[in-house]
CSV table of C-alpha atoms in Angstrom, one decimal:
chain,number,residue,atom,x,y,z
P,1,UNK,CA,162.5,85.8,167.9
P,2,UNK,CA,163.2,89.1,167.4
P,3,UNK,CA,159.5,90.1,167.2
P,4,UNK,CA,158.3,93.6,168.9
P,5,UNK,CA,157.1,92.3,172.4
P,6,UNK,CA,153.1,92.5,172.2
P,7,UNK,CA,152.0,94.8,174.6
P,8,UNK,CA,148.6,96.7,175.0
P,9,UNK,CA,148.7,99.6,173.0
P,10,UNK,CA,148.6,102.4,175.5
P,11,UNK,CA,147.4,105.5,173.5
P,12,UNK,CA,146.2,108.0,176.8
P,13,UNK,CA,149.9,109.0,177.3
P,14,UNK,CA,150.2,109.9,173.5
P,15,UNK,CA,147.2,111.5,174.0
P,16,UNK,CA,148.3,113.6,177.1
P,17,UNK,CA,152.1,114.6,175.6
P,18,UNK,CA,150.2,115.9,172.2
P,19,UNK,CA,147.7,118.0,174.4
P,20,UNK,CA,149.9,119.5,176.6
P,21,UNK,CA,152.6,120.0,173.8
P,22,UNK,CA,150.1,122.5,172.1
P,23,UNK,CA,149.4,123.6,176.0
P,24,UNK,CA,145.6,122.7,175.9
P,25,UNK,CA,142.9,122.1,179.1
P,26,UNK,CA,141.3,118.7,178.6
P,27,UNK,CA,138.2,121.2,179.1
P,28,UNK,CA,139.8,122.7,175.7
P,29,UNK,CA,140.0,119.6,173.9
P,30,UNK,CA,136.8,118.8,175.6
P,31,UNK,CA,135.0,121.4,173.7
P,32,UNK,CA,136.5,120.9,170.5
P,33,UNK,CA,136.2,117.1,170.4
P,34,UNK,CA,132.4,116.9,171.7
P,35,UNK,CA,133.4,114.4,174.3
P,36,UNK,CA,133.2,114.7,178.2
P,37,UNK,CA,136.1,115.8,180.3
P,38,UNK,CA,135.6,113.0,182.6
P,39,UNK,CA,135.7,110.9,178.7
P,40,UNK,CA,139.1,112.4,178.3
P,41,UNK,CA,140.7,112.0,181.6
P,42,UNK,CA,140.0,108.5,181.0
P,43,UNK,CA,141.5,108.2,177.8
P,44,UNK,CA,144.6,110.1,179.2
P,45,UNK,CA,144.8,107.7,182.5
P,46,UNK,CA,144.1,104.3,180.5
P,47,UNK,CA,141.0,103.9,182.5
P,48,UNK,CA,138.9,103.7,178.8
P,49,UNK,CA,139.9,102.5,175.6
P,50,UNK,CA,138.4,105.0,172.6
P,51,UNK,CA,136.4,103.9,170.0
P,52,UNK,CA,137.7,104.9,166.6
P,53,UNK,CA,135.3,107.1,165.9
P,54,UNK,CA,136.6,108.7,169.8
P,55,UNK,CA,139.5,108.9,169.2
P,56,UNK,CA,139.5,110.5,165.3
P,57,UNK,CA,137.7,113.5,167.2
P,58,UNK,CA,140.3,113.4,169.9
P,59,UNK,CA,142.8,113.6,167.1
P,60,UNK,CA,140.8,116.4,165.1
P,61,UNK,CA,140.6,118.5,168.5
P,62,UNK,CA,144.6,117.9,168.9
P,63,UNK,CA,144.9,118.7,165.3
P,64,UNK,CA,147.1,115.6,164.5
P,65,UNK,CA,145.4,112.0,163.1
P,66,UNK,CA,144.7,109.1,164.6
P,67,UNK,CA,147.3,107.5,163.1
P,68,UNK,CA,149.7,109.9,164.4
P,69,UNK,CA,148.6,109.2,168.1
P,70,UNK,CA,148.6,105.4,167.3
P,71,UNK,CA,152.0,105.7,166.5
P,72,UNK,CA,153.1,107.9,169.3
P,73,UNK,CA,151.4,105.9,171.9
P,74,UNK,CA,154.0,102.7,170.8
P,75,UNK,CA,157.8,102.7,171.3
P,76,UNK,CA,159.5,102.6,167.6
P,77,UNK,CA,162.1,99.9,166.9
P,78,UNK,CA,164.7,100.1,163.6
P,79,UNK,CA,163.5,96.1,163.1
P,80,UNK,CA,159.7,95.3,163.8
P,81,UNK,CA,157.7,92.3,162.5
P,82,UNK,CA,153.9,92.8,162.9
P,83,UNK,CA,152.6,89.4,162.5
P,84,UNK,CA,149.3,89.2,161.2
P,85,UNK,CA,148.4,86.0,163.9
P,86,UNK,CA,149.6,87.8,166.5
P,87,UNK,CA,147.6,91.7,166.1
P,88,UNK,CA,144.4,92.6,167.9
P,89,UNK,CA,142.7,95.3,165.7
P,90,UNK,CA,143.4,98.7,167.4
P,91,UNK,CA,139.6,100.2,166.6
P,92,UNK,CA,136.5,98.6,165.9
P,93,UNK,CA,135.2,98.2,162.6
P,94,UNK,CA,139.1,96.6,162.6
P,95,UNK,CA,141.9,98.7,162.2
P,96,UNK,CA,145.5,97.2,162.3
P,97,UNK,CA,148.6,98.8,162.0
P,98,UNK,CA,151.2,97.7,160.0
P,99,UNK,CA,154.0,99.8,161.3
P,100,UNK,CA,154.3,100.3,165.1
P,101,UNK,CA,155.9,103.4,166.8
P,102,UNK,CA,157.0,106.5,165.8
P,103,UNK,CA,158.6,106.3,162.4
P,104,UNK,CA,158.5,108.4,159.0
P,105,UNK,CA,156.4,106.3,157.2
P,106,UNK,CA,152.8,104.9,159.0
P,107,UNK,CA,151.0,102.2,156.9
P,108,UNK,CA,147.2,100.8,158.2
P,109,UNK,CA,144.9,98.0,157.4
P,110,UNK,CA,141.3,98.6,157.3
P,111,UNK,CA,139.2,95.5,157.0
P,112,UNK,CA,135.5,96.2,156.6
P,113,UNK,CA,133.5,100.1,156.7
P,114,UNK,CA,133.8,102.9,158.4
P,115,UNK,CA,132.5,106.5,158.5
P,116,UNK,CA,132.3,106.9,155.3
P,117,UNK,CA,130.7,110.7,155.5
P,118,UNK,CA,134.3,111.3,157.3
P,119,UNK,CA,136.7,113.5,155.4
P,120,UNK,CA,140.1,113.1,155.4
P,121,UNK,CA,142.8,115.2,154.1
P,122,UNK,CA,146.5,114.8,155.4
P,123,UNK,CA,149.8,116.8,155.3
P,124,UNK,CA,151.8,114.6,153.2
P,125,UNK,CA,151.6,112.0,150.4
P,126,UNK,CA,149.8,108.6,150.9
P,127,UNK,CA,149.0,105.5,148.7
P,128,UNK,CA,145.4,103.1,149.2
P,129,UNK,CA,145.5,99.8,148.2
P,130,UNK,CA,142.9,97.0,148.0
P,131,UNK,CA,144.0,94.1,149.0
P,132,UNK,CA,140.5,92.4,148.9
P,133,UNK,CA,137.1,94.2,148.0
P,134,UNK,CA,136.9,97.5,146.6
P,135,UNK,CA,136.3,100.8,147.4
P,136,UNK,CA,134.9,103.8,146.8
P,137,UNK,CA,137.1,106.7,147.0
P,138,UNK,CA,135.7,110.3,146.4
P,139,UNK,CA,138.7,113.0,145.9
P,140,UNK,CA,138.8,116.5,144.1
P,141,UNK,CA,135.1,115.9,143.0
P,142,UNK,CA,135.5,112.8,141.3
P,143,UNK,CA,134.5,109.5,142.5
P,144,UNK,CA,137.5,106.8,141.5
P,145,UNK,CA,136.0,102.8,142.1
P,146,UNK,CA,139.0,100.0,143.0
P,147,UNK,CA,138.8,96.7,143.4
P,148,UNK,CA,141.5,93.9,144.3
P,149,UNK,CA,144.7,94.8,143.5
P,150,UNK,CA,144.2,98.7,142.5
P,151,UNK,CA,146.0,101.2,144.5
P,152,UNK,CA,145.3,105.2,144.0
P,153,UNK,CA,147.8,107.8,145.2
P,154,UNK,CA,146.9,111.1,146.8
P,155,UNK,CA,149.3,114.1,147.3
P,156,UNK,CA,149.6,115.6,150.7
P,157,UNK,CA,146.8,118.2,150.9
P,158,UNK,CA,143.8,116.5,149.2
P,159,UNK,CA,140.7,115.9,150.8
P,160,UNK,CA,139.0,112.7,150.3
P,161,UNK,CA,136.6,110.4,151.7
P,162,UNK,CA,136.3,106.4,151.3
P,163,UNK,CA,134.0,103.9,152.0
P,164,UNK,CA,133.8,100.3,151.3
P,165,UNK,CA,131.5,98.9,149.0
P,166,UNK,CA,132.2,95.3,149.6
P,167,UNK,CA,131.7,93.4,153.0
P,168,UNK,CA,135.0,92.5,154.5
P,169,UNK,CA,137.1,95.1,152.0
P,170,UNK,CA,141.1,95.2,153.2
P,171,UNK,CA,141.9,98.5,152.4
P,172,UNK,CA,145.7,99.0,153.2
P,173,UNK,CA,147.0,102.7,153.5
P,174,UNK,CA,150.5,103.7,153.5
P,175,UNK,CA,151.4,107.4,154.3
P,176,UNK,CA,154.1,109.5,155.2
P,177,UNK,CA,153.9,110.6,158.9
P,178,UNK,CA,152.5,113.9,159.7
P,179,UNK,CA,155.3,114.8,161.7
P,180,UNK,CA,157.8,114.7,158.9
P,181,UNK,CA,158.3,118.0,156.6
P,182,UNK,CA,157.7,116.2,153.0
P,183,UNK,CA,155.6,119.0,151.2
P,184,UNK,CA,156.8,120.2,148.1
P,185,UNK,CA,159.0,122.9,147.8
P,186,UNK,CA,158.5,126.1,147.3
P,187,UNK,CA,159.6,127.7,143.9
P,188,UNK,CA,162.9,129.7,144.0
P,189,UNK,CA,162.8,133.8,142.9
């Protein structure tokens, strides 16, 4: 009762408004992603479901996040329970979010590895927390090692990369959406 109705995430049309917003060709994104046009026009049509991996260079090509189309591609409500029972993982390895539709603050659950050679770096602020596991975490040249229970807060701007160095880690990331203007300010003369 008063649960988000469970539909199948339908990301192609999130995928289509964001390309045509920064009035690209699929041939465009295409090129930029590494994936075939056909691919793409797939994607766009829900005719094919990306992999993670997919749809992070769909992302970088539309320079926005995965995240950010996740979000986009689900209707936001002001009251939203995402039961844990209820969730498919988004991605494979499994990817879950925590916060559906478009809202000011995204938060993610990552349960096991990923590309760990990926390197992230996002507008605004976020926080990593470990719910089971540990990770690795590798930001501003220093390597920073948390296990259950540690969290590790990044500024918007800084590059990082993560990996999990336990099978099955939880790694649960809470950010401030990409689309909202929450840099710092710049000093007064």
């Amino acid at each position: 009762m008063g649960d988000h109705k469970e539909q199948p995430l339908r990301v192609g049309a999130a995928v289509r408004r964001r390309r045509r917003a920064l009035d690209l060709t699929l041939a465009v994104v295409a090129e930029r992603s590494g994936l075939s046009v056909p691919f793409l026009s797939q994607i766009e049509n829900e005719r094919a479901r990306p992999s993670q991996s997919s749809l992070e260079k769909v992302a970088d090509a539309l320079r926005t996040t995965a995240v950010e189309l996740l979000a986009a591609a689900d209707p936001a409500c002001s009251v939203d329970v995402v039961r844990a029972e209820d969730t498919e993982p988004l991605l494979e390895p499994r990817i879950r979010s925590l916060v559906r539709g478009h809202h000011q603050m995204h938060a993610s659950e990552f349960t096991g590895d990923h590309d760990a050679g990926r390197e992230f770096q996002f507008r605004n602020d976020q926080l990593m927390y470990v719910a089971d596991g540990a990770v690795e975490i590798e930001a501003e040249g220093r390597a920073y090692r948390l296990g259950r229970g540690d969290t590790l807060y990044l500024t918007g701007g800084v590059r990082h990369r993560w990996r999990a160095t336990v099978v099955e880690t939880r790694l649960v990331v809470v950010a401030v959406a990409e689309h909202i203007e929450a840099v710092r300010d710049k000093p007064r003369r």
